[in-house]
Coordinates of N, CA and C in Angstrom, one line a residue:
M1 N -36.9 -6.7 -207.1 CA -35.7 -7.5 -206.8 C -35.0 -7.9 -208.1
D2 N -33.7 -7.7 -208.2 CA -33.0 -8.0 -209.4 C -32.1 -9.2 -209.1
L3 N -32.4 -10.3 -209.8 CA -31.7 -11.6 -209.7 C -30.9 -11.9 -210.9
S4 N -30.6 -10.9 -211.7 CA -29.7 -11.1 -212.9 C -28.4 -11.7 -212.4
G5 N -27.9 -12.6 -213.2 CA -26.6 -13.3 -212.8 C -26.8 -14.5 -211.9
K6 N -28.0 -14.7 -211.4 CA -28.2 -15.8 -210.5 C -28.8 -17.0 -211.3
T7 N -28.6 -18.2 -210.9 CA -29.1 -19.4 -211.5 C -29.8 -20.3 -210.5
Y8 N -31.0 -20.7 -210.7 CA -31.7 -21.5 -209.8 C -32.3 -22.8 -210.5
V9 N -32.3 -23.9 -209.7 CA -32.9 -25.1 -210.2 C -34.4 -25.2 -209.7
I10 N -35.3 -25.5 -210.6 CA -36.7 -25.6 -210.3 C -37.1 -27.1 -210.5
M11 N -37.5 -27.7 -209.4 CA -37.9 -29.1 -209.4 C -39.4 -29.2 -209.1
G12 N -40.2 -29.8 -210.0 CA -41.6 -30.1 -209.6 C -42.6 -29.4 -210.5
V13 N -42.2 -28.9 -211.7 CA -43.2 -28.3 -212.6 C -43.9 -29.4 -213.3
A14 N -45.2 -29.6 -213.1 CA -46.0 -30.6 -213.8 C -46.9 -29.9 -214.9
N15 N -47.4 -28.8 -214.6 CA -48.3 -28.0 -215.5 C -48.3 -26.6 -215.1
K16 N -49.2 -25.8 -215.7 CA -49.2 -24.4 -215.4 C -49.8 -24.1 -214.0
R17 N -50.5 -25.0 -213.4 CA -51.1 -24.8 -212.1 C -50.1 -25.2 -211.0
S18 N -48.9 -25.7 -211.3 CA -48.0 -26.1 -210.3 C -47.4 -24.9 -209.5
I19 N -47.3 -25.1 -208.3 CA -46.7 -24.0 -207.5 C -45.3 -23.7 -207.9
A20 N -44.6 -24.8 -208.4 CA -43.2 -24.6 -208.9 C -43.2 -23.6 -210.1
W21 N -44.3 -23.7 -210.9 CA -44.4 -22.8 -212.0 C -44.6 -21.4 -211.6
G22 N -45.3 -21.1 -210.5 CA -45.4 -19.8 -210.0 C -44.1 -19.2 -209.6
A23 N -43.2 -20.1 -209.0 CA -41.9 -19.7 -208.6 C -41.0 -19.4 -209.8
A24 N -41.2 -20.2 -210.8 CA -40.4 -20.0 -212.1 C -40.8 -18.7 -212.7
R25 N -42.1 -18.3 -212.7 CA -42.5 -17.1 -213.3 C -42.0 -15.9 -212.5
A26 N -42.0 -16.0 -211.2 CA -41.5 -14.9 -210.3 C -40.0 -14.7 -210.5
L27 N -39.2 -15.8 -210.5 CA -37.8 -15.7 -210.7 C -37.4 -15.2 -212.1
D28 N -38.2 -15.6 -213.1 CA -37.9 -15.2 -214.5 C -38.1 -13.7 -214.6
K29 N -39.2 -13.1 -214.0 CA -39.4 -11.7 -214.0 C -38.3 -10.9 -213.3
M30 N -37.6 -11.5 -212.4 CA -36.6 -10.9 -211.6 C -35.2 -11.1 -212.3
G31 N -35.2 -11.7 -213.5 CA -34.0 -11.8 -214.3 C -33.1 -13.0 -214.0
A32 N -33.6 -14.0 -213.2 CA -32.8 -15.1 -212.9 C -32.7 -16.1 -214.1
K33 N -31.7 -16.9 -214.2 CA -31.5 -18.0 -215.1 C -32.1 -19.2 -214.4
L34 N -32.9 -20.0 -215.2 CA -33.5 -21.2 -214.5 C -33.1 -22.5 -215.2
V35 N -33.0 -23.5 -214.4 CA -32.7 -24.9 -214.8 C -33.9 -25.7 -214.3
F36 N -34.5 -26.5 -215.2 CA -35.6 -27.3 -214.8 C -35.3 -28.8 -214.7
T37 N -35.8 -29.5 -213.8 CA -35.7 -31.0 -213.8 C -37.1 -31.5 -214.1
I38 N -37.2 -32.6 -214.8 CA -38.4 -33.3 -215.1 C -38.3 -34.8 -214.7
L39 N -39.4 -35.4 -214.4 CA -39.4 -36.8 -214.0 C -39.0 -37.7 -215.2
G40 N -39.5 -37.4 -216.4 CA -39.3 -38.2 -217.6 C -39.7 -37.4 -218.8
E41 N -39.5 -38.0 -220.0 CA -39.7 -37.3 -221.2 C -41.2 -36.9 -221.4
R42 N -42.1 -37.6 -220.8 CA -43.5 -37.3 -221.0 C -43.9 -35.9 -220.4
F43 N -43.0 -35.4 -219.6 CA -43.3 -34.0 -219.0 C -42.6 -32.9 -219.9
R44 N -41.7 -33.3 -220.8 CA -40.9 -32.3 -221.5 C -41.8 -31.4 -222.4
K45 N -42.7 -32.1 -223.1 CA -43.6 -31.3 -224.0 C -44.4 -30.2 -223.3
E46 N -44.9 -30.5 -222.2 CA -45.7 -29.6 -221.4 C -44.8 -28.4 -220.9
L47 N -43.6 -28.8 -220.5 CA -42.7 -27.8 -220.0 C -42.2 -26.9 -221.1
D48 N -41.9 -27.5 -222.3 CA -41.5 -26.7 -223.4 C -42.5 -25.6 -223.8
K49 N -43.8 -26.0 -223.7 CA -44.9 -25.1 -224.0 C -44.9 -24.0 -223.0
L50 N -44.7 -24.3 -221.7 CA -44.8 -23.3 -220.7 C -43.6 -22.3 -220.8
L51 N -42.5 -22.8 -221.1 CA -41.3 -21.9 -221.2 C -41.4 -20.8 -222.2
Q52 N -42.3 -21.0 -223.2 CA -42.5 -19.9 -224.2 C -43.2 -18.7 -223.6
E53 N -43.8 -18.9 -222.4 CA -44.4 -17.7 -221.7 C -43.4 -16.9 -220.9
L54 N -42.2 -17.4 -220.7 CA -41.3 -16.7 -219.9 C -40.5 -15.7 -220.7
E55 N -39.9 -14.7 -220.0 CA -39.2 -13.6 -220.7 C -37.7 -14.1 -221.1
G56 N -37.1 -14.9 -220.2 CA -35.8 -15.3 -220.4 C -35.7 -16.6 -221.2
D57 N -34.5 -16.9 -221.5 CA -34.2 -18.1 -222.3 C -33.7 -19.2 -221.4
H58 N -34.5 -20.1 -221.0 CA -34.2 -21.2 -220.0 C -34.2 -22.5 -220.8
D59 N -33.1 -22.9 -221.3 CA -33.1 -24.1 -222.2 C -32.5 -25.4 -221.6
L60 N -32.1 -25.3 -220.3 CA -31.5 -26.5 -219.7 C -32.6 -27.3 -218.9
I61 N -32.9 -28.4 -219.4 CA -33.9 -29.3 -218.8 C -33.2 -30.7 -218.6
V62 N -33.3 -31.1 -217.3 CA -32.5 -32.3 -216.9 C -33.5 -33.3 -216.3
E63 N -33.4 -34.6 -216.7 CA -34.3 -35.6 -216.1 C -33.8 -36.0 -214.7
C64 N -34.7 -36.1 -213.8 CA -34.3 -36.4 -212.4 C -35.5 -37.2 -211.7
D65 N -35.3 -38.4 -211.4 CA -36.2 -39.2 -210.6 C -35.8 -39.3 -209.2
V66 N -36.5 -38.5 -208.3 CA -36.0 -38.4 -206.9 C -36.1 -39.7 -206.1
S67 N -36.8 -40.7 -206.7 CA -36.9 -42.0 -206.0 C -35.6 -42.8 -206.2
S68 N -34.7 -42.3 -207.0 CA -33.4 -42.9 -207.3 C -32.2 -42.0 -206.9
D69 N -31.4 -42.4 -206.0 CA -30.3 -41.5 -205.6 C -29.3 -41.4 -206.8
E70 N -29.2 -42.4 -207.5 CA -28.3 -42.3 -208.7 C -28.8 -41.3 -209.7
S71 N -30.1 -41.2 -209.9 CA -30.7 -40.3 -210.8 C -30.5 -38.8 -210.3
V72 N -30.7 -38.6 -209.0 CA -30.5 -37.3 -208.4 C -29.0 -36.9 -208.5
E73 N -28.1 -37.8 -208.2 CA -26.7 -37.5 -208.3 C -26.3 -37.2 -209.7
N74 N -26.7 -37.9 -210.7 CA -26.4 -37.7 -212.1 C -27.0 -36.4 -212.6
A75 N -28.2 -36.0 -212.1 CA -28.9 -34.8 -212.5 C -28.1 -33.6 -212.1
F76 N -27.7 -33.6 -210.8 CA -26.9 -32.4 -210.3 C -25.5 -32.4 -210.8
K77 N -24.9 -33.5 -211.1 CA -23.6 -33.5 -211.8 C -23.7 -32.9 -213.2
E78 N -24.8 -33.2 -213.9 CA -25.0 -32.6 -215.2 C -25.2 -31.1 -215.1
I79 N -26.1 -30.7 -214.2 CA -26.4 -29.3 -214.0 C -25.1 -28.5 -213.6
G80 N -24.3 -29.1 -212.8 CA -23.0 -28.4 -212.4 C -22.1 -28.3 -213.5
E81 N -22.0 -29.3 -214.4 CA -21.1 -29.2 -215.5 C -21.6 -28.2 -216.6
K82 N -22.9 -28.1 -216.7 CA -23.4 -27.2 -217.7 C -23.6 -25.7 -217.2
T83 N -23.6 -25.5 -215.9 CA -23.8 -24.2 -215.4 C -22.6 -23.6 -214.7
G84 N -21.8 -24.5 -214.2 CA -20.6 -24.0 -213.4 C -21.0 -23.7 -212.0
G85 N -22.2 -24.0 -211.6 CA -22.7 -23.7 -210.2 C -24.0 -23.0 -210.2
V86 N -24.8 -23.3 -209.2 CA -26.1 -22.6 -209.1 C -26.2 -21.9 -207.7
D87 N -27.2 -21.0 -207.7 CA -27.4 -20.2 -206.4 C -28.5 -20.8 -205.5
G88 N -29.3 -21.7 -206.0 CA -30.3 -22.2 -205.2 C -31.1 -23.3 -205.9
V89 N -31.9 -24.0 -205.1 CA -32.8 -25.1 -205.6 C -34.1 -25.0 -205.0
M90 N -35.2 -25.0 -205.8 CA -36.5 -25.1 -205.3 C -37.0 -26.6 -205.5
H91 N -37.4 -27.2 -204.3 CA -37.8 -28.6 -204.3 C -39.3 -28.5 -204.0
A92 N -40.1 -28.9 -205.1 CA -41.6 -28.8 -205.0 C -42.1 -30.2 -205.4
I93 N -41.7 -31.2 -204.7 CA -42.0 -32.6 -205.1 C -42.7 -33.3 -204.0
A94 N -43.8 -33.9 -204.2 CA -44.5 -34.7 -203.2 C -45.4 -35.7 -203.9
F95 N -45.7 -36.8 -203.2 CA -46.5 -37.8 -203.8 C -47.0 -38.8 -202.7
A96 N -48.3 -39.1 -202.8 CA -48.9 -40.2 -202.1 C -49.9 -40.9 -202.9
N97 N -50.1 -42.2 -202.8 CA -51.1 -42.9 -203.6 C -52.5 -42.3 -203.2
K98 N -53.3 -42.1 -204.2 CA -54.6 -41.5 -204.0 C -55.4 -42.3 -202.9
D99 N -55.3 -43.6 -203.0 CA -56.1 -44.4 -202.0 C -55.7 -44.2 -200.6
E100 N -54.5 -43.7 -200.4 CA -54.0 -43.4 -199.0 C -54.6 -42.2 -198.4
L101 N -55.2 -41.4 -199.2 CA -55.9 -40.1 -198.8 C -57.3 -40.3 -198.5
K102 N -57.8 -41.5 -198.5 CA -59.2 -41.8 -198.2 C -59.3 -42.5 -196.8
G103 N -60.4 -42.4 -196.2 CA -60.6 -43.0 -194.9 C -59.8 -42.3 -193.8
G104 N -59.2 -43.1 -192.9 CA -58.4 -42.5 -191.8 C -57.0 -42.9 -191.9
I105 N -56.1 -42.3 -191.1 CA -54.7 -42.5 -191.2 C -54.4 -44.0 -190.8
S106 N -55.2 -44.6 -190.0 CA -55.0 -46.0 -189.6 C -55.2 -46.9 -190.7
D107 N -55.8 -46.5 -191.8 CA -56.0 -47.4 -193.0 C -54.8 -47.3 -193.9
T108 N -53.8 -46.5 -193.6 CA -52.6 -46.4 -194.4 C -51.8 -47.7 -194.5
T109 N -51.5 -48.1 -195.7 CA -50.7 -49.3 -195.9 C -49.2 -49.1 -195.6
R110 N -48.5 -50.1 -195.3 CA -47.1 -50.0 -195.1 C -46.4 -49.5 -196.3
E111 N -46.7 -50.0 -197.5 CA -46.1 -49.6 -198.7 C -46.5 -48.2 -199.1
G112 N -47.7 -47.8 -198.8 CA -48.2 -46.4 -199.1 C -47.4 -45.4 -198.2
F113 N -47.2 -45.8 -197.0 CA -46.4 -45.0 -196.1 C -45.0 -44.8 -196.6
K114 N -44.4 -45.9 -197.0 CA -43.0 -45.8 -197.5 C -42.9 -44.9 -198.7
V115 N -43.8 -45.0 -199.6 CA -43.8 -44.2 -200.9 C -44.0 -42.7 -200.5
A116 N -45.0 -42.4 -199.7 CA -45.2 -41.0 -199.4 C -44.0 -40.3 -198.7
L117 N -43.4 -41.1 -197.7 CA -42.3 -40.5 -197.0 C -41.0 -40.4 -197.9
D118 N -40.9 -41.4 -198.8 CA -39.7 -41.4 -199.7 C -39.7 -40.2 -200.7
I119 N -40.8 -40.1 -201.4 CA -40.9 -39.1 -202.4 C -41.1 -37.7 -201.8
S120 N -41.9 -37.6 -200.8 CA -42.2 -36.3 -200.2 C -41.3 -35.7 -199.2
A121 N -40.5 -36.5 -198.5 CA -39.6 -36.1 -197.5 C -38.2 -36.5 -197.7
Y122 N -37.9 -37.8 -197.9 CA -36.5 -38.2 -198.1 C -35.9 -37.5 -199.3
S123 N -36.7 -37.3 -200.3 CA -36.1 -36.7 -201.6 C -35.4 -35.4 -201.3
L124 N -35.9 -34.6 -200.3 CA -35.2 -33.3 -200.0 C -33.8 -33.6 -199.5
L125 N -33.6 -34.6 -198.7 CA -32.3 -35.0 -198.2 C -31.4 -35.4 -199.4
S126 N -31.9 -36.2 -200.3 CA -31.1 -36.6 -201.4 C -30.7 -35.4 -202.3
V127 N -31.7 -34.5 -202.5 CA -31.4 -33.3 -203.3 C -30.3 -32.4 -202.6
A128 N -30.5 -32.3 -201.3 CA -29.5 -31.5 -200.6 C -28.1 -32.1 -200.7
K129 N -28.0 -33.4 -200.5 CA -26.7 -34.1 -200.5 C -26.0 -33.9 -201.9
H130 N -26.7 -34.0 -203.0 CA -26.1 -33.9 -204.3 C -26.1 -32.5 -204.9
S131 N -26.8 -31.6 -204.4 CA -26.8 -30.2 -204.9 C -25.7 -29.4 -204.2
K132 N -25.4 -29.7 -202.9 CA -24.5 -28.8 -202.2 C -23.1 -28.7 -202.8
A133 N -22.8 -29.7 -203.6 CA -21.4 -29.7 -204.3 C -21.4 -28.6 -205.4
I134 N -22.6 -28.2 -205.9 CA -22.6 -27.2 -207.0 C -23.2 -25.9 -206.6
L135 N -23.5 -25.8 -205.3 CA -24.1 -24.5 -204.8 C -23.0 -23.4 -204.7
N136 N -23.3 -22.3 -205.2 CA -22.4 -21.1 -205.0 C -22.5 -20.6 -203.6
E137 N -21.5 -19.8 -203.3 CA -21.5 -19.2 -201.9 C -22.8 -18.6 -201.6
G138 N -23.3 -18.9 -200.4 CA -24.6 -18.3 -200.0 C -25.8 -19.0 -200.6
G139 N -25.6 -20.2 -201.1 CA -26.7 -20.9 -201.8 C -27.8 -21.2 -200.8
S140 N -29.0 -21.5 -201.5 CA -30.2 -21.6 -200.7 C -31.1 -22.8 -201.3
L141 N -31.7 -23.5 -200.4 CA -32.7 -24.5 -200.8 C -34.0 -24.1 -200.2
V142 N -35.1 -24.3 -201.0 CA -36.5 -24.0 -200.5 C -37.3 -25.1 -201.0
T143 N -38.1 -25.7 -200.0 CA -39.1 -26.7 -200.3 C -40.5 -26.3 -200.0
M144 N -41.5 -27.0 -200.5 CA -42.9 -26.7 -200.3 C -43.5 -27.6 -199.3
T145 N -44.2 -27.0 -198.3 CA -44.9 -27.8 -197.3 C -46.3 -27.4 -197.2
Y146 N -47.0 -27.9 -196.2 CA -48.4 -27.5 -196.0 C -48.8 -27.6 -194.6
L147 N -49.9 -26.9 -194.2 CA -50.4 -26.8 -192.8 C -50.7 -28.2 -192.3
G148 N -51.1 -29.1 -193.2 CA -51.4 -30.5 -192.8 C -50.3 -31.2 -192.1
G149 N -49.1 -30.7 -192.2 CA -47.9 -31.3 -191.5 C -47.8 -30.8 -190.1
E150 N -48.5 -29.7 -189.8 CA -48.5 -29.2 -188.4 C -49.8 -29.5 -187.6
R151 N -50.9 -29.7 -188.3 CA -52.2 -30.0 -187.7 C -52.9 -31.1 -188.5
A152 N -53.7 -31.9 -187.7 CA -54.5 -33.0 -188.4 C -55.6 -32.4 -189.2
M153 N -55.6 -32.8 -190.5 CA -56.6 -32.3 -191.4 C -57.3 -33.5 -192.1
P154 N -58.6 -33.4 -192.3 CA -59.4 -34.5 -193.0 C -58.8 -34.7 -194.4
N155 N -58.8 -36.0 -194.8 CA -58.4 -36.4 -196.1 C -56.9 -36.1 -196.5
Y156 N -56.1 -35.8 -195.5 CA -54.7 -35.5 -195.8 C -53.8 -36.7 -195.4
N157 N -54.2 -37.3 -194.3 CA -53.6 -38.6 -193.8 C -52.1 -38.7 -193.9
V158 N -51.6 -39.7 -194.7 CA -50.2 -39.9 -194.7 C -49.4 -38.8 -195.3
M159 N -50.0 -38.0 -196.1 CA -49.3 -36.8 -196.7 C -49.0 -35.8 -195.6
G160 N -49.9 -35.7 -194.6 CA -49.6 -34.9 -193.5 C -48.4 -35.3 -192.7
V161 N -48.3 -36.6 -192.5 CA -47.1 -37.2 -191.8 C -45.9 -36.9 -192.6
A162 N -46.0 -37.1 -193.9 CA -44.8 -36.8 -194.8 C -44.4 -35.3 -194.7
K163 N -45.3 -34.4 -194.7 CA -45.0 -33.0 -194.6 C -44.4 -32.7 -193.2
A164 N -44.8 -33.4 -192.2 CA -44.2 -33.2 -190.9 C -42.8 -33.6 -190.9
A165 N -42.5 -34.7 -191.6 CA -41.1 -35.2 -191.7 C -40.3 -34.2 -192.6
L166 N -40.9 -33.6 -193.6 CA -40.3 -32.6 -194.5 C -39.9 -31.4 -193.6
D167 N -40.8 -30.9 -192.8 CA -40.6 -29.8 -192.0 C -39.4 -30.0 -191.0
A168 N -39.3 -31.2 -190.5 CA -38.2 -31.6 -189.6 C -36.9 -31.6 -190.4
N169 N -37.0 -32.1 -191.7 CA -35.8 -32.2 -192.5 C -35.2 -30.7 -192.8
V170 N -36.1 -29.8 -192.9 CA -35.7 -28.4 -193.1 C -34.9 -27.9 -192.0
R171 N -35.3 -28.2 -190.7 CA -34.6 -27.7 -189.6 C -33.2 -28.4 -189.4
Y172 N -33.2 -29.7 -189.6 CA -31.9 -30.5 -189.5 C -31.0 -30.1 -190.7
L173 N -31.5 -29.9 -191.8 CA -30.6 -29.6 -193.0 C -30.1 -28.1 -192.8
A174 N -30.9 -27.3 -192.2 CA -30.4 -25.9 -191.9 C -29.2 -25.9 -191.0
Y175 N -29.3 -26.8 -190.0 CA -28.2 -27.0 -189.0 C -27.0 -27.6 -189.7
D176 N -27.3 -28.6 -190.5 CA -26.2 -29.4 -191.2 C -25.5 -28.6 -192.2
L177 N -26.2 -27.8 -193.0 CA -25.5 -27.1 -194.1 C -25.2 -25.6 -193.7
G178 N -25.6 -25.2 -192.6 CA -25.3 -23.8 -192.1 C -23.9 -23.5 -192.0
E179 N -23.1 -24.5 -191.6 CA -21.6 -24.3 -191.4 C -21.0 -24.0 -192.8
S180 N -21.6 -24.5 -193.9 CA -21.1 -24.2 -195.2 C -21.6 -22.9 -195.8
G181 N -22.5 -22.2 -195.0 CA -23.0 -21.0 -195.5 C -24.3 -21.1 -196.3
F182 N -24.8 -22.4 -196.4 CA -26.1 -22.6 -197.1 C -27.3 -22.5 -196.3
R183 N -28.4 -22.1 -196.8 CA -29.6 -21.9 -196.1 C -30.7 -22.9 -196.6
V184 N -31.6 -23.3 -195.7 CA -32.7 -24.2 -196.1 C -34.0 -23.7 -195.4
N185 N -35.0 -23.5 -196.2 CA -36.3 -23.0 -195.7 C -37.4 -23.7 -196.4
A186 N -38.6 -23.5 -195.9 CA -39.8 -24.1 -196.5 C -40.9 -23.0 -196.6
V187 N -41.7 -23.1 -197.6 CA -42.9 -22.2 -197.8 C -44.1 -23.1 -197.6
S188 N -45.0 -22.7 -196.6 CA -46.2 -23.5 -196.4 C -47.3 -22.7 -197.1
A189 N -47.7 -23.2 -198.3 CA -48.7 -22.5 -199.1 C -50.1 -22.8 -198.7
G190 N -51.0 -21.9 -198.8 CA -52.4 -22.2 -198.7 C -52.9 -23.1 -199.8
P191 N -54.1 -23.7 -199.7 CA -54.5 -24.6 -200.7 C -54.7 -23.9 -202.0
I192 N -54.1 -24.5 -203.1 CA -54.2 -24.0 -204.4 C -54.6 -25.2 -205.3
R193 N -55.4 -24.9 -206.3 CA -55.7 -26.0 -207.3 C -54.5 -26.4 -208.1
T194 N -54.0 -27.6 -207.8 CA -52.9 -28.1 -208.5 C -53.2 -29.6 -208.8
L195 N -52.3 -30.2 -209.6 CA -52.5 -31.6 -209.9 C -52.5 -32.5 -208.6
S196 N -51.6 -32.1 -207.7 CA -51.6 -32.9 -206.4 C -52.8 -32.7 -205.5
S197 N -53.3 -31.4 -205.5 CA -54.5 -31.1 -204.6 C -55.8 -31.8 -205.1
S198 N -55.8 -32.2 -206.4 CA -57.0 -32.8 -206.9 C -57.2 -34.2 -206.3
A199 N -56.2 -34.7 -205.6 CA -56.4 -36.0 -205.0 C -57.0 -35.9 -203.5
V200 N -57.0 -34.7 -203.0 CA -57.5 -34.4 -201.7 C -59.0 -34.3 -201.7
G201 N -59.7 -35.1 -200.9 CA -61.1 -35.0 -200.9 C -61.7 -33.7 -200.3
E202 N -62.9 -33.3 -200.7 CA -63.5 -32.1 -200.2 C -62.6 -30.8 -200.4
F203 N -61.9 -30.8 -201.5 CA -60.9 -29.7 -201.7 C -61.7 -28.3 -201.8
K204 N -62.8 -28.3 -202.5 CA -63.6 -27.1 -202.7 C -64.0 -26.6 -201.3
T205 N -64.3 -27.4 -200.4 CA -64.7 -27.0 -199.0 C -63.6 -26.3 -198.3
I206 N -62.4 -26.8 -198.5 CA -61.2 -26.2 -197.9 C -61.0 -24.8 -198.5
L207 N -61.1 -24.6 -199.8 CA -61.0 -23.3 -200.4 C -62.0 -22.3 -199.8
K208 N -63.2 -22.8 -199.7 CA -64.3 -22.0 -199.2 C -64.0 -21.5 -197.7
E209 N -63.5 -22.5 -196.9 CA -63.2 -22.1 -195.5 C -62.2 -21.1 -195.4
I210 N -61.2 -21.1 -196.3 CA -60.1 -20.1 -196.3 C -60.8 -18.7 -196.5
E211 N -61.6 -18.7 -197.5 CA -62.3 -17.4 -197.9 C -63.1 -16.8 -196.7
Q212 N -63.6 -17.7 -195.9 CA -64.5 -17.3 -194.8 C -63.7 -17.0 -193.5
R213 N -62.6 -17.7 -193.3 CA -62.0 -17.6 -192.0 C -60.6 -16.9 -192.0
A214 N -59.9 -17.0 -193.1 CA -58.5 -16.4 -193.1 C -58.6 -14.9 -192.9
P215 N -57.6 -14.3 -192.3 CA -57.7 -12.8 -192.1 C -57.8 -12.0 -193.3
L216 N -57.2 -12.5 -194.4 CA -57.4 -11.7 -195.7 C -58.7 -12.1 -196.5
R217 N -59.4 -13.1 -196.0 CA -60.7 -13.5 -196.6 C -60.6 -13.9 -198.0
R218 N -59.5 -14.5 -198.4 CA -59.3 -14.9 -199.8 C -58.2 -16.0 -199.8
N219 N -58.2 -16.7 -200.9 CA -57.1 -17.7 -201.1 C -55.9 -17.1 -201.8
V220 N -54.8 -17.7 -201.8 CA -53.6 -17.2 -202.5 C -53.4 -17.9 -203.8
D221 N -52.5 -17.3 -204.6 CA -52.3 -17.9 -205.9 C -50.8 -18.3 -206.1
Q222 N -50.5 -19.0 -207.2 CA -49.2 -19.5 -207.4 C -48.1 -18.4 -207.4
L223 N -48.4 -17.3 -208.0 CA -47.4 -16.2 -208.1 C -47.1 -15.6 -206.7
E224 N -48.1 -15.5 -205.8 CA -47.8 -15.0 -204.5 C -46.9 -15.9 -203.7
V225 N -47.1 -17.2 -203.9 CA -46.2 -18.2 -203.3 C -44.8 -18.1 -203.9
G226 N -44.9 -18.0 -205.3 CA -43.6 -17.9 -206.0 C -42.7 -16.8 -205.6
N227 N -43.4 -15.6 -205.3 CA -42.6 -14.4 -204.9 C -41.9 -14.7 -203.6
T228 N -42.6 -15.4 -202.7 CA -41.9 -15.7 -201.4 C -40.8 -16.7 -201.6
V229 N -41.0 -17.7 -202.5 CA -39.9 -18.6 -202.8 C -38.7 -17.8 -203.3
A230 N -38.9 -16.9 -204.2 CA -37.9 -16.1 -204.8 C -37.1 -15.3 -203.7
F231 N -37.9 -14.7 -202.8 CA -37.3 -14.0 -201.7 C -36.3 -14.9 -200.9
L232 N -36.8 -16.1 -200.5 CA -36.0 -17.0 -199.7 C -34.8 -17.5 -200.4
L233 N -34.9 -17.6 -201.7 CA -33.7 -18.0 -202.5 C -32.7 -16.9 -202.7
S234 N -33.2 -15.7 -202.6 CA -32.3 -14.6 -202.9 C -31.4 -14.2 -201.7
D235 N -30.5 -13.3 -201.9 CA -29.6 -12.8 -200.8 C -30.4 -11.9 -199.9
L236 N -31.5 -11.4 -200.2 CA -32.3 -10.6 -199.3 C -32.7 -11.4 -198.1
A237 N -32.7 -12.7 -198.2 CA -33.1 -13.5 -197.0 C -31.8 -14.2 -196.5
S238 N -30.7 -13.6 -196.6 CA -29.4 -14.2 -196.2 C -29.3 -14.6 -194.7
G239 N -30.2 -14.0 -193.9 CA -30.1 -14.3 -192.4 C -31.2 -15.2 -192.0
I240 N -32.0 -15.8 -193.0 CA -33.1 -16.7 -192.6 C -32.8 -18.1 -193.0
T241 N -32.9 -19.0 -192.1 CA -32.7 -20.4 -192.4 C -33.5 -21.3 -191.3
G242 N -33.9 -22.5 -191.8 CA -34.7 -23.3 -190.9 C -36.1 -22.9 -190.6
E243 N -36.6 -22.0 -191.4 CA -38.0 -21.5 -191.2 C -39.0 -22.1 -192.1
V244 N -40.2 -22.1 -191.6 CA -41.4 -22.5 -192.4 C -42.2 -21.2 -192.5
V245 N -42.2 -20.6 -193.7 CA -42.9 -19.3 -194.0 C -44.3 -19.6 -194.6
H246 N -45.3 -19.2 -193.9 CA -46.7 -19.4 -194.3 C -47.2 -18.4 -195.3
V247 N -47.7 -18.8 -196.4 CA -48.3 -17.9 -197.4 C -49.7 -18.4 -197.6
D248 N -50.6 -18.1 -196.8 CA -51.9 -18.7 -196.8 C -53.0 -17.7 -196.3
S249 N -52.8 -16.4 -196.6 CA -53.7 -15.4 -196.2 C -53.9 -15.3 -194.7
G250 N -52.9 -15.9 -194.0 CA -53.0 -15.8 -192.5 C -53.8 -16.9 -191.8
Y251 N -54.3 -17.9 -192.6 CA -55.2 -18.9 -192.1 C -54.6 -19.7 -190.9
H252 N -53.3 -19.9 -190.9 CA -52.6 -20.7 -189.9 C -52.6 -20.1 -188.5
I253 N -52.9 -18.8 -188.4 CA -52.9 -18.2 -187.1 C -54.3 -18.3 -186.4
M254 N -55.3 -18.8 -187.1 CA -56.6 -18.8 -186.5 C -56.9 -20.0 -185.6
A255 N -57.6 -19.8 -184.6 CA -58.0 -20.9 -183.6 C -59.2 -21.6 -184.1

C-alpha cells in the first residue's frame, strides 16, 4: 500500500512498545508523512530516539494534553498551520489510576471513574471536534479499544467501562462526521505488552490464554495492529466507518 503524499497524526506514543508506535512504523513504511503529539517535554527525548528508526523524516512534534480542550484545540490549530491539512488521526490514548484496576468494579472511586472516562473516552470527542477542521477530503479517525469494553474481564474494571464508552463514541462520531465524508473506526487489539498493560493484574495469564485458545494459537504484535490501523486510515477502507475491527488472533469469537 502506497501512502506517499498522505499525512497522519499519531497520538499516544510513549515508548517502543506502544501500539501507536506500531502504527507509526507501518505508516512510515508505506511512505506517509507523520505528525506526532506528546503529553509534555518529558516524552520528547524518547520519541526523538524512536524517530531515528523510521525511514522518513517526521520532524513535527506537537504538545497536546487531552485533558484540556484548549490544549487539543491549540495542538490541531498548530498542526493545520504547519501541514496545510492532514488525512487522518490515530488516537491511542487511555488512562486509569492503577488502584482502580484492583479489586472489583464496585470499588471504583468517583474521581477514578471520572479520570478514566475523561482521558480514555471523552478525549476522542475532543480530538474529533478540533481535528475535523484540518482533515482533508475523505479523512479518517482511528482509535484503539479492547475486548474488555465488550465483555467483563478480571482486573480491567473501570477501564472496561471506559472502552465501552469509547466504542459507543466511534459509532456516534461515525454518524456525526459521515455527512462531511469523514470516517471513524476502532481497532480492538489483542493483549500486547505495553506501558498501559503493565497495570493490569495477571497479564501473563491473559497472554498464555490467548496462545491456548485463540484460533491462531498465538498473540499479536504491534506491527500487525499497526498495519490494520494504516488500512483503516487509508482510502482502501473508504467504505468502512463505525466499525470495531478485532486484531487478536481471533480470540474474540471464542465461547
